[in-house]
PDB file of C-alpha atoms in Angstrom:
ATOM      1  CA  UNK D  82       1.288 -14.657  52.150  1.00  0.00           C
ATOM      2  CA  UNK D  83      -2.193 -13.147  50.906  1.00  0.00           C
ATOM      3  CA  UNK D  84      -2.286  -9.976  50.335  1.00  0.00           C
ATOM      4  CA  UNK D  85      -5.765  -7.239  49.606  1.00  0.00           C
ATOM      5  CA  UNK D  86      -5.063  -4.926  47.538  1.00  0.00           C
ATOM      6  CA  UNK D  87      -6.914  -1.927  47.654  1.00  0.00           C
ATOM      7  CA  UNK D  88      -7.560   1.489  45.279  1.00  0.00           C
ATOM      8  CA  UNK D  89      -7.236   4.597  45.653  1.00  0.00           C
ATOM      9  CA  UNK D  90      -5.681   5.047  48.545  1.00  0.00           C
ATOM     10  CA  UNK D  91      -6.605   8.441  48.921  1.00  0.00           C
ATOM     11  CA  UNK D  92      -9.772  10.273  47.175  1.00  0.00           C
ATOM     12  CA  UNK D  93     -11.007  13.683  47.224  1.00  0.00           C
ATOM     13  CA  UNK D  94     -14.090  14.058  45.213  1.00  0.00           C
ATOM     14  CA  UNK D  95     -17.101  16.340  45.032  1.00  0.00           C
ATOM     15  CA  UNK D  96     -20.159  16.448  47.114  1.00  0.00           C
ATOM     16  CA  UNK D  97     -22.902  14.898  44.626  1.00  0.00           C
ATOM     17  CA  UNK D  98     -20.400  13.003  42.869  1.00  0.00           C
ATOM     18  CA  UNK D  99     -19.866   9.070  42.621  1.00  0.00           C
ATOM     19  CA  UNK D 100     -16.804   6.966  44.220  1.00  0.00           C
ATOM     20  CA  UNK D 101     -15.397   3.633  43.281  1.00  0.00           C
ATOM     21  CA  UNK D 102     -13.258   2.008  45.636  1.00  0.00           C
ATOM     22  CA  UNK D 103     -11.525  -1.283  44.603  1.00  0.00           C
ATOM     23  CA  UNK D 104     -10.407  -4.502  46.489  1.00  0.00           C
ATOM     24  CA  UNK D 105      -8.632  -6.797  45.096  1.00  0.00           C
ATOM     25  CA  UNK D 106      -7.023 -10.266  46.108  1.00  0.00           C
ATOM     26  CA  UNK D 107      -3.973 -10.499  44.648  1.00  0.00           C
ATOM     27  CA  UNK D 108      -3.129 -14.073  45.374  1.00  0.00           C
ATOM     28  CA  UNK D 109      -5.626 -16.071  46.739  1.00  0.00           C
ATOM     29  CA  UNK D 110      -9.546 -16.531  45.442  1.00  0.00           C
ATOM     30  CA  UNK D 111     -11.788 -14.525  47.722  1.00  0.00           C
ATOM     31  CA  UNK D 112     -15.645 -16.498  48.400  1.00  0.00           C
ATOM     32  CA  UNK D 113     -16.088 -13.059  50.663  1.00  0.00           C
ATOM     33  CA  UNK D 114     -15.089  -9.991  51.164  1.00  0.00           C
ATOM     34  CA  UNK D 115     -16.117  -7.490  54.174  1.00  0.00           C
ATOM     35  CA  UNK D 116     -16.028  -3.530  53.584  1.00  0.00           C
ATOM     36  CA  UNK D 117     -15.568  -1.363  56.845  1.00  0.00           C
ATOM     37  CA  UNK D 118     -15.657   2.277  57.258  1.00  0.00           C
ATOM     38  CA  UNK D 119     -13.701   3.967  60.275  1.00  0.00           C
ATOM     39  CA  UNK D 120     -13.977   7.273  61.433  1.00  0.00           C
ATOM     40  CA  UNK D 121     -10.902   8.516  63.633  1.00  0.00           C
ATOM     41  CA  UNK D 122      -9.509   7.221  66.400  1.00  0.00           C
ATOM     42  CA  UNK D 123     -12.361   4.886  66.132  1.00  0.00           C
ATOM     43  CA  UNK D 124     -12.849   1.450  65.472  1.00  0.00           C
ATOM     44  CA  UNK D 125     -13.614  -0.250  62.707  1.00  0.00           C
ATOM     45  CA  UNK D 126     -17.296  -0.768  61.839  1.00  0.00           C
ATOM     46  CA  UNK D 127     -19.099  -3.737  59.412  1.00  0.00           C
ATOM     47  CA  UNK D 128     -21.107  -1.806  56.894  1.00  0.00           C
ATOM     48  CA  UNK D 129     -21.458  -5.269  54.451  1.00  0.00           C
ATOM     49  CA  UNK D 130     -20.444  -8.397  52.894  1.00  0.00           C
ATOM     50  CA  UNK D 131     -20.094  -9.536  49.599  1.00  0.00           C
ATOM     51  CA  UNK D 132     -20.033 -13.067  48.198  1.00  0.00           C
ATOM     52  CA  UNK D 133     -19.030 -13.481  44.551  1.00  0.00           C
ATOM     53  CA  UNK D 134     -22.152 -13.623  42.647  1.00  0.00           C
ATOM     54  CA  UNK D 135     -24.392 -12.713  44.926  1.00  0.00           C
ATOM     55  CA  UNK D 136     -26.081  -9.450  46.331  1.00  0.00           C
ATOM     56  CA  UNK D 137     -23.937  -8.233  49.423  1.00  0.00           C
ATOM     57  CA  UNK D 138     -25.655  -8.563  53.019  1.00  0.00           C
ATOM     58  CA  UNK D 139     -25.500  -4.725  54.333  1.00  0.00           C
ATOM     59  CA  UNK D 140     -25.360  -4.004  58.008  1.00  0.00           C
ATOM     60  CA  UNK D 141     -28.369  -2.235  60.155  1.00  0.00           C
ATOM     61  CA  UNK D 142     -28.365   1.413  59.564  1.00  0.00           C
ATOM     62  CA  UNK D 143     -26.278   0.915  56.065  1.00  0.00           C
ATOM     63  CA  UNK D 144     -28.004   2.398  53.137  1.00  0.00           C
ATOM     64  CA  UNK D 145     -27.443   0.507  50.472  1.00  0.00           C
ATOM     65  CA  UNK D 146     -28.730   2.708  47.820  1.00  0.00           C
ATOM     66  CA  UNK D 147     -25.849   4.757  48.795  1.00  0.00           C
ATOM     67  CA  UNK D 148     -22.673   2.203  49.461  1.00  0.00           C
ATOM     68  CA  UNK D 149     -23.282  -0.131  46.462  1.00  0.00           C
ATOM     69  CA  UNK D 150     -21.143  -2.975  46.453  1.00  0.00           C
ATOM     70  CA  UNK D 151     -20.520  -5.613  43.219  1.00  0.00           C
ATOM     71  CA  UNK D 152     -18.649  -8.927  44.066  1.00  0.00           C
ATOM     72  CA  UNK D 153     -18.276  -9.827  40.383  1.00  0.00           C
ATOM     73  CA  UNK D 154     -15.036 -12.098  40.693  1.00  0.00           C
ATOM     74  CA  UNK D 155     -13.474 -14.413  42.856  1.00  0.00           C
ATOM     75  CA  UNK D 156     -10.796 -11.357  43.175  1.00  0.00           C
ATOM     76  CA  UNK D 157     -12.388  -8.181  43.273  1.00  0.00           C
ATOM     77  CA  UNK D 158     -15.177  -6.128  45.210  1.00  0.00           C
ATOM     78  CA  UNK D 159     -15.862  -2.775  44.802  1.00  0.00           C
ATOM     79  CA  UNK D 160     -17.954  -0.276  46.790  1.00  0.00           C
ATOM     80  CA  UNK D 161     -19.633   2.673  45.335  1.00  0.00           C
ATOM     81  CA  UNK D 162     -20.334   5.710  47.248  1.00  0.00           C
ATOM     82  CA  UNK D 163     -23.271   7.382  45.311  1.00  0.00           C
ATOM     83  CA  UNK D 164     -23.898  10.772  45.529  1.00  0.00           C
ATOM     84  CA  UNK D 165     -21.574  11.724  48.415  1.00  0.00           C
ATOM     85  CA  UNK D 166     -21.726  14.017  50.826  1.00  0.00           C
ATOM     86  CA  UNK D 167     -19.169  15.285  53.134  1.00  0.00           C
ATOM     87  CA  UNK D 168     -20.832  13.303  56.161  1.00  0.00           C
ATOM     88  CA  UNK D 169     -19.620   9.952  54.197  1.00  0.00           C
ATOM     89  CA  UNK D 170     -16.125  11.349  54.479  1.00  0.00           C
ATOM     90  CA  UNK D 171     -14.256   8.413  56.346  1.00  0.00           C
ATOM     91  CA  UNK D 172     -11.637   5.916  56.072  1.00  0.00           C
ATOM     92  CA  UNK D 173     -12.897   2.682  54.381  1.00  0.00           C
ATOM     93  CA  UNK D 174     -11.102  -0.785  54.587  1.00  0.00           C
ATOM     94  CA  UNK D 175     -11.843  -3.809  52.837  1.00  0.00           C
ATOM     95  CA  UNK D 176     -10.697  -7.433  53.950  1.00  0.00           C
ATOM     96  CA  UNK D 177     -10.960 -10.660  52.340  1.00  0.00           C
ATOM     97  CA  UNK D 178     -11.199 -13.984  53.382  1.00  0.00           C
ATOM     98  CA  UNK D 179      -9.840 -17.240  50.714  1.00  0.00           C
ATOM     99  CA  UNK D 180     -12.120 -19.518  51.571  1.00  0.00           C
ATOM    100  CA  UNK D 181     -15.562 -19.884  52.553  1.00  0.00           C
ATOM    101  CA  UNK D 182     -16.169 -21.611  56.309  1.00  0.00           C
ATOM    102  CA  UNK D 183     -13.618 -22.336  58.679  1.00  0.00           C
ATOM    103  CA  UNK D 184     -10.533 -20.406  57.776  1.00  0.00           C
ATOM    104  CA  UNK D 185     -10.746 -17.041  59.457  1.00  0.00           C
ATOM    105  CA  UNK D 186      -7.762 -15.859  57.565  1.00  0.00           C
ATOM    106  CA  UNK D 187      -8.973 -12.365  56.977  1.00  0.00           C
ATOM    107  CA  UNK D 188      -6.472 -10.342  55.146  1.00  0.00           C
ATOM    108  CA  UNK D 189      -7.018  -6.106  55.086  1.00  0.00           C
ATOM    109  CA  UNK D 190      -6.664  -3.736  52.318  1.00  0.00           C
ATOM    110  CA  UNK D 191      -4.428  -0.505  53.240  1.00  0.00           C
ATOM    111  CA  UNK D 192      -7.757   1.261  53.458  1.00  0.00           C
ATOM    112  CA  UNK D 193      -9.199   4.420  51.304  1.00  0.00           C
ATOM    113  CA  UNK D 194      -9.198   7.490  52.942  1.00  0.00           C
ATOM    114  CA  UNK D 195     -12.177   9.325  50.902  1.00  0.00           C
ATOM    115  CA  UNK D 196     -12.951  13.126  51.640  1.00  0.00           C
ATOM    116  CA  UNK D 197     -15.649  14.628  50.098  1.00  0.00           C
ATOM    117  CA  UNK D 198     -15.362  18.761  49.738  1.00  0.00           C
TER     118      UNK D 198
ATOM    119  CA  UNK T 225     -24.319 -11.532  70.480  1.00  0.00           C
ATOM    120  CA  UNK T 226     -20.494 -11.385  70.397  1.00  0.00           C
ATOM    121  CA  UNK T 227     -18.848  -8.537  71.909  1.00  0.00           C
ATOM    122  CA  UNK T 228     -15.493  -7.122  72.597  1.00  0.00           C
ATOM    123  CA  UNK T 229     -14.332  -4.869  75.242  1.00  0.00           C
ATOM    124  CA  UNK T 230     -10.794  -2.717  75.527  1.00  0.00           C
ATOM    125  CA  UNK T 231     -10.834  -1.256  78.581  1.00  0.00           C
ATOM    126  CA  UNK T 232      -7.764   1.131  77.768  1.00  0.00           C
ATOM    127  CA  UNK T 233      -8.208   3.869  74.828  1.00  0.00           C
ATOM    128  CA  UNK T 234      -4.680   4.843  75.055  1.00  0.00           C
ATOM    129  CA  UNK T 235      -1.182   3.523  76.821  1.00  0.00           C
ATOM    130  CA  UNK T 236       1.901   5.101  77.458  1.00  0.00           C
ATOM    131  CA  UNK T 237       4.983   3.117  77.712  1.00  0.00           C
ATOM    132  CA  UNK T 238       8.963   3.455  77.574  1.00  0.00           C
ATOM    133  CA  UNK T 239      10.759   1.899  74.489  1.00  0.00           C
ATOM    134  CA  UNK T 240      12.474  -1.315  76.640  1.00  0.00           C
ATOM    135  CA  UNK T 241       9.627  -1.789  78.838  1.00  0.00           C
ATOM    136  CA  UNK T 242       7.010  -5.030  78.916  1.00  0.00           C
ATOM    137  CA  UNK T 243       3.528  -3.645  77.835  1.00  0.00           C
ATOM    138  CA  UNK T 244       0.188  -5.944  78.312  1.00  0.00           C
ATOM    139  CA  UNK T 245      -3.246  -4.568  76.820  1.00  0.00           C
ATOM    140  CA  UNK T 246      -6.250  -6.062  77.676  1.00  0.00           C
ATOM    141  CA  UNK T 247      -8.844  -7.238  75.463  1.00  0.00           C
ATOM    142  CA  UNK T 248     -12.719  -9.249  77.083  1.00  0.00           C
ATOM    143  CA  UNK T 249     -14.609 -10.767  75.500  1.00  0.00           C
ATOM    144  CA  UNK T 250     -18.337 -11.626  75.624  1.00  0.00           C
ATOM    145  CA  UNK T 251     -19.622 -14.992  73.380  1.00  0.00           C
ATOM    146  CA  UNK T 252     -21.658 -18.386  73.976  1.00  0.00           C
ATOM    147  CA  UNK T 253     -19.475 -20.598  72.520  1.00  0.00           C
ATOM    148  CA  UNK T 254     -15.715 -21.238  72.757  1.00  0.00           C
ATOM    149  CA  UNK T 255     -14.208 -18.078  71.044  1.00  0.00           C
ATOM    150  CA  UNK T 256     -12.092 -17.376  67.640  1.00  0.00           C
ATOM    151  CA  UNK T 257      -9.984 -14.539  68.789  1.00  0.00           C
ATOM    152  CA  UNK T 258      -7.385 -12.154  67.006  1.00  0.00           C
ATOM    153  CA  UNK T 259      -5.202  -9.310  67.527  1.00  0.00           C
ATOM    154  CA  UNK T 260      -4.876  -6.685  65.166  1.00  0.00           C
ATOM    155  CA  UNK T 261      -2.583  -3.540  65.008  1.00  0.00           C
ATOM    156  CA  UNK T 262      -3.062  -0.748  62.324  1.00  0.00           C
ATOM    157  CA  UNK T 263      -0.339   2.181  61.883  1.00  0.00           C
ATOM    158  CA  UNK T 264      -1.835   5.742  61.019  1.00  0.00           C
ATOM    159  CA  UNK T 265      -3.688   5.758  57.362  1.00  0.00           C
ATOM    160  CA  UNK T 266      -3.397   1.875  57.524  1.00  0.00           C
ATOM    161  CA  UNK T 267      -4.920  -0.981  57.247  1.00  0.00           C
ATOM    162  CA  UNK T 268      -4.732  -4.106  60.028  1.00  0.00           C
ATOM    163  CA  UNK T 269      -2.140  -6.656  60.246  1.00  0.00           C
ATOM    164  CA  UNK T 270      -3.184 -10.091  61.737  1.00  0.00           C
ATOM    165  CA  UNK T 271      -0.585 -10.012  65.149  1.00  0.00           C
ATOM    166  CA  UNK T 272      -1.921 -13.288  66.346  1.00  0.00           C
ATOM    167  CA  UNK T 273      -5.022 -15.459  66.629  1.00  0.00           C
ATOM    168  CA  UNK T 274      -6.554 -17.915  69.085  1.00  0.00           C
ATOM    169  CA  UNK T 275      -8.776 -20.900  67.608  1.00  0.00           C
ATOM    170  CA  UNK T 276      -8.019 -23.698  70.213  1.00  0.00           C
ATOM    171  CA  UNK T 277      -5.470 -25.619  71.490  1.00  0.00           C
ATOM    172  CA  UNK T 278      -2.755 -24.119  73.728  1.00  0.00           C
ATOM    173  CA  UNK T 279      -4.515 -21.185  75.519  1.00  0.00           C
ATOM    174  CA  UNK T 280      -0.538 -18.867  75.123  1.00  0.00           C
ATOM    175  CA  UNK T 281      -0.379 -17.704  71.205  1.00  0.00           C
ATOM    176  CA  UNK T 282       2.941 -16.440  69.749  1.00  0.00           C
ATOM    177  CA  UNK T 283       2.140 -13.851  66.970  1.00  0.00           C
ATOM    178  CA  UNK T 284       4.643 -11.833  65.195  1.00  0.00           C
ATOM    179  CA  UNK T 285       6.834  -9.078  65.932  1.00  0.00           C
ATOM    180  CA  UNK T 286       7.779 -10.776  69.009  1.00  0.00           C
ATOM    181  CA  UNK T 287       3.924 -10.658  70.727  1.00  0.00           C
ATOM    182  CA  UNK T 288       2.215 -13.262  72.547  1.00  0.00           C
ATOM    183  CA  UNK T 289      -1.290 -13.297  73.610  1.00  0.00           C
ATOM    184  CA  UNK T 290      -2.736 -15.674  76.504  1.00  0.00           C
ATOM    185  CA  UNK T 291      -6.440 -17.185  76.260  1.00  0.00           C
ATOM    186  CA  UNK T 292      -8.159 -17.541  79.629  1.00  0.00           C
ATOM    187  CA  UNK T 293     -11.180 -18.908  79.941  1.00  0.00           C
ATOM    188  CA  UNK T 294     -12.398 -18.632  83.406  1.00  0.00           C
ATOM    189  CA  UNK T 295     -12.003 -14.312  82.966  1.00  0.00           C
ATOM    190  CA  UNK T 296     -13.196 -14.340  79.427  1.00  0.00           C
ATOM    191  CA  UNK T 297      -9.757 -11.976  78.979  1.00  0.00           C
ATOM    192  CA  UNK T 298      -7.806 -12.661  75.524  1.00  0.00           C
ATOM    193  CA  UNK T 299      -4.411  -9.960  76.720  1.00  0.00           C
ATOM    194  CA  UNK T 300      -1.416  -8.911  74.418  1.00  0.00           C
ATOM    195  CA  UNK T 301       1.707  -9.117  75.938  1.00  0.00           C
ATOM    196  CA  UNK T 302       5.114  -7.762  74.374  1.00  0.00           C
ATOM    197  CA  UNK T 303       8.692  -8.362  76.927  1.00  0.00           C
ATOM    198  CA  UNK T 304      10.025  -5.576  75.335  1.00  0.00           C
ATOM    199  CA  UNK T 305       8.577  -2.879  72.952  1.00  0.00           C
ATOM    200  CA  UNK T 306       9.975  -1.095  70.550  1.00  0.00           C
ATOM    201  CA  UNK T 307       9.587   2.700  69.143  1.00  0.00           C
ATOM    202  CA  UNK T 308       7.843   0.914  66.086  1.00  0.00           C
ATOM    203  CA  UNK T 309       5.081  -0.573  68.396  1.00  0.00           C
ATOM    204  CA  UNK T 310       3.582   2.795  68.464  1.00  0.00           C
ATOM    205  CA  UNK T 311       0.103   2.360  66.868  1.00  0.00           C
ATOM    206  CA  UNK T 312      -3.341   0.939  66.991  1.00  0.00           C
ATOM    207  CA  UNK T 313      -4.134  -2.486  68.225  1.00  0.00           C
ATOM    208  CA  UNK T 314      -7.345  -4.027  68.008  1.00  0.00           C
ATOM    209  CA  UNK T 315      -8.890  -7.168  69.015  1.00  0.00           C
ATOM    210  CA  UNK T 316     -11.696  -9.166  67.715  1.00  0.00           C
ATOM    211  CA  UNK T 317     -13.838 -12.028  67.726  1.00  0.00           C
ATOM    212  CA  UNK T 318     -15.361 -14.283  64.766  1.00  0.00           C
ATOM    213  CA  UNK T 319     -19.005 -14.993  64.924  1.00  0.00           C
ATOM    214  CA  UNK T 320     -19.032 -18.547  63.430  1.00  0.00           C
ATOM    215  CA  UNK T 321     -22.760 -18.419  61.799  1.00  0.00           C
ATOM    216  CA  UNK T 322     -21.385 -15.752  59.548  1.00  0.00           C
ATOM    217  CA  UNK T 323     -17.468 -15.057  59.502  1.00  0.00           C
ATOM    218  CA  UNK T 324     -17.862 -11.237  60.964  1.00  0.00           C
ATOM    219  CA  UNK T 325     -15.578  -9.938  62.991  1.00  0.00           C
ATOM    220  CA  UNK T 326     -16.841  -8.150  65.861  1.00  0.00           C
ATOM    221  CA  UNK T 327     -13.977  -5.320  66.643  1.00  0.00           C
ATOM    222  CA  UNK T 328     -12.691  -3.861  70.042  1.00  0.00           C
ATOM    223  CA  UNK T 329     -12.793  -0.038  70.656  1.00  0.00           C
ATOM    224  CA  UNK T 330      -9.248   0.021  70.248  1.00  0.00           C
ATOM    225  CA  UNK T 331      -6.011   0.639  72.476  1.00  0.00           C
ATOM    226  CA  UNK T 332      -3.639   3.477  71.014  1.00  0.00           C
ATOM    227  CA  UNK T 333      -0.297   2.456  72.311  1.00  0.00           C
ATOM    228  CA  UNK T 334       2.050   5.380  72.324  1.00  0.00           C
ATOM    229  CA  UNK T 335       5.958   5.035  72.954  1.00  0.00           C
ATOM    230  CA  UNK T 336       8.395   7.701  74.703  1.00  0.00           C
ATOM    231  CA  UNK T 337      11.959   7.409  74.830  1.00  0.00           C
TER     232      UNK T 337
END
């Protein structure tokens, strides 16, 4: 079946410091990719959406100055936290979808829990 | 726009017993609907999904999930659960203009002996 692959799992990092979090797909060619970020015992909320080769489409409220993601491949996304803070301290989750239109078979990364100290 | 309601944050059930959570939804058209669960420090793992056809969906892990129309109500059902149940199960629904998923709140199933 498809699976997401996703890195690190786990991050600590420095307030002021920068954070690369990678999603891959390890089997299947991914036209878009969706990155999340859950707080606990919450639900999961939409902060963008990449398509390969082109800007992502960021969510009301999302700054994108500050979550930078790069769809560069038909297999990987990443997301960039610039210059964290310990208010962007949260679990993030990346899915993927293999084709564009129609499919709806979203597969999820294992998420990235990030803390930032 | 689409919307998705949970109405129970957190259920209690014995290992053996049937369990049904509850999942309504709000959208124009005929709904694409899914059931997710996600263990602690996880991410989700597709359960089932409705896109048409018959309105009772059998998912994995021994779930089902019945589509009903006329109360807009997409519920999980399990006969029998199991102490491995014990997690997070969300539901969601696919806008269709632009693949998102719109997430559920989320209903924390917790199992006692």
């Amino acid at each position: 079946g498809a699976v997401v692959s996703q890195h690190p799992s786990r991050v600590i990092c420095k307030s002021g410091t920068s954070v690369k979090i990678e999603c891959r797909s390890l089997d299947f060619q991914a036209t878009t990719m969706f990155w999340y970020r859950q707080f606990p015992k919450q639900s999961l909320m939409l902060m963008a959406t990449s398509n390969e080769g082109s800007k992502a489409t960021y969510e009301q409220g999302v700054e994108k100055d500050k979550f930078l993601i790069n769809h560069a491949s038909l297999t990987l996304s990443t997301l960039t936290v610039t210059s964290a803070h310990p208010e962007d301290s949260s679990f993030y989750i990346c899915s993927a979808s293999p084709q564009q239109g129609g499919n709806y078979g979203y597969t999820f990364g294992s998420g990235t829990r990030l803390t930032v100290v | 726009a689409q919307s998705v309601t949970q109405p129970d944050i957190h259920i209690t059930v014995s290992e053996g017993a049937s369990l049904e959570l509850r999942c309504n939804y709000s959208y124009g058209a005929t709904p694409y609907l899914f059931w997710y669960v996600q263990s602690p420090g996880q991410g989700l793992q597709l359960l089932l999904k409705y896109f048409s056809g018959d309105t009772l969906v059998q998912g994995i892990k021994g779930f089902e999930a019945e589509f009903k129309r006329s109360q807009s109500s997409f519920n999980l059902r399990k006969p029998s659960v199991h102490w491995s149940d014990a997690a997070e199960y969300f539901c969601a629904v696919v806008d269709f203009g632009n693949e998102k998923l719109t997430f559920g709140t989320g209903t924390r199933l917790t199992i006692i002996p």
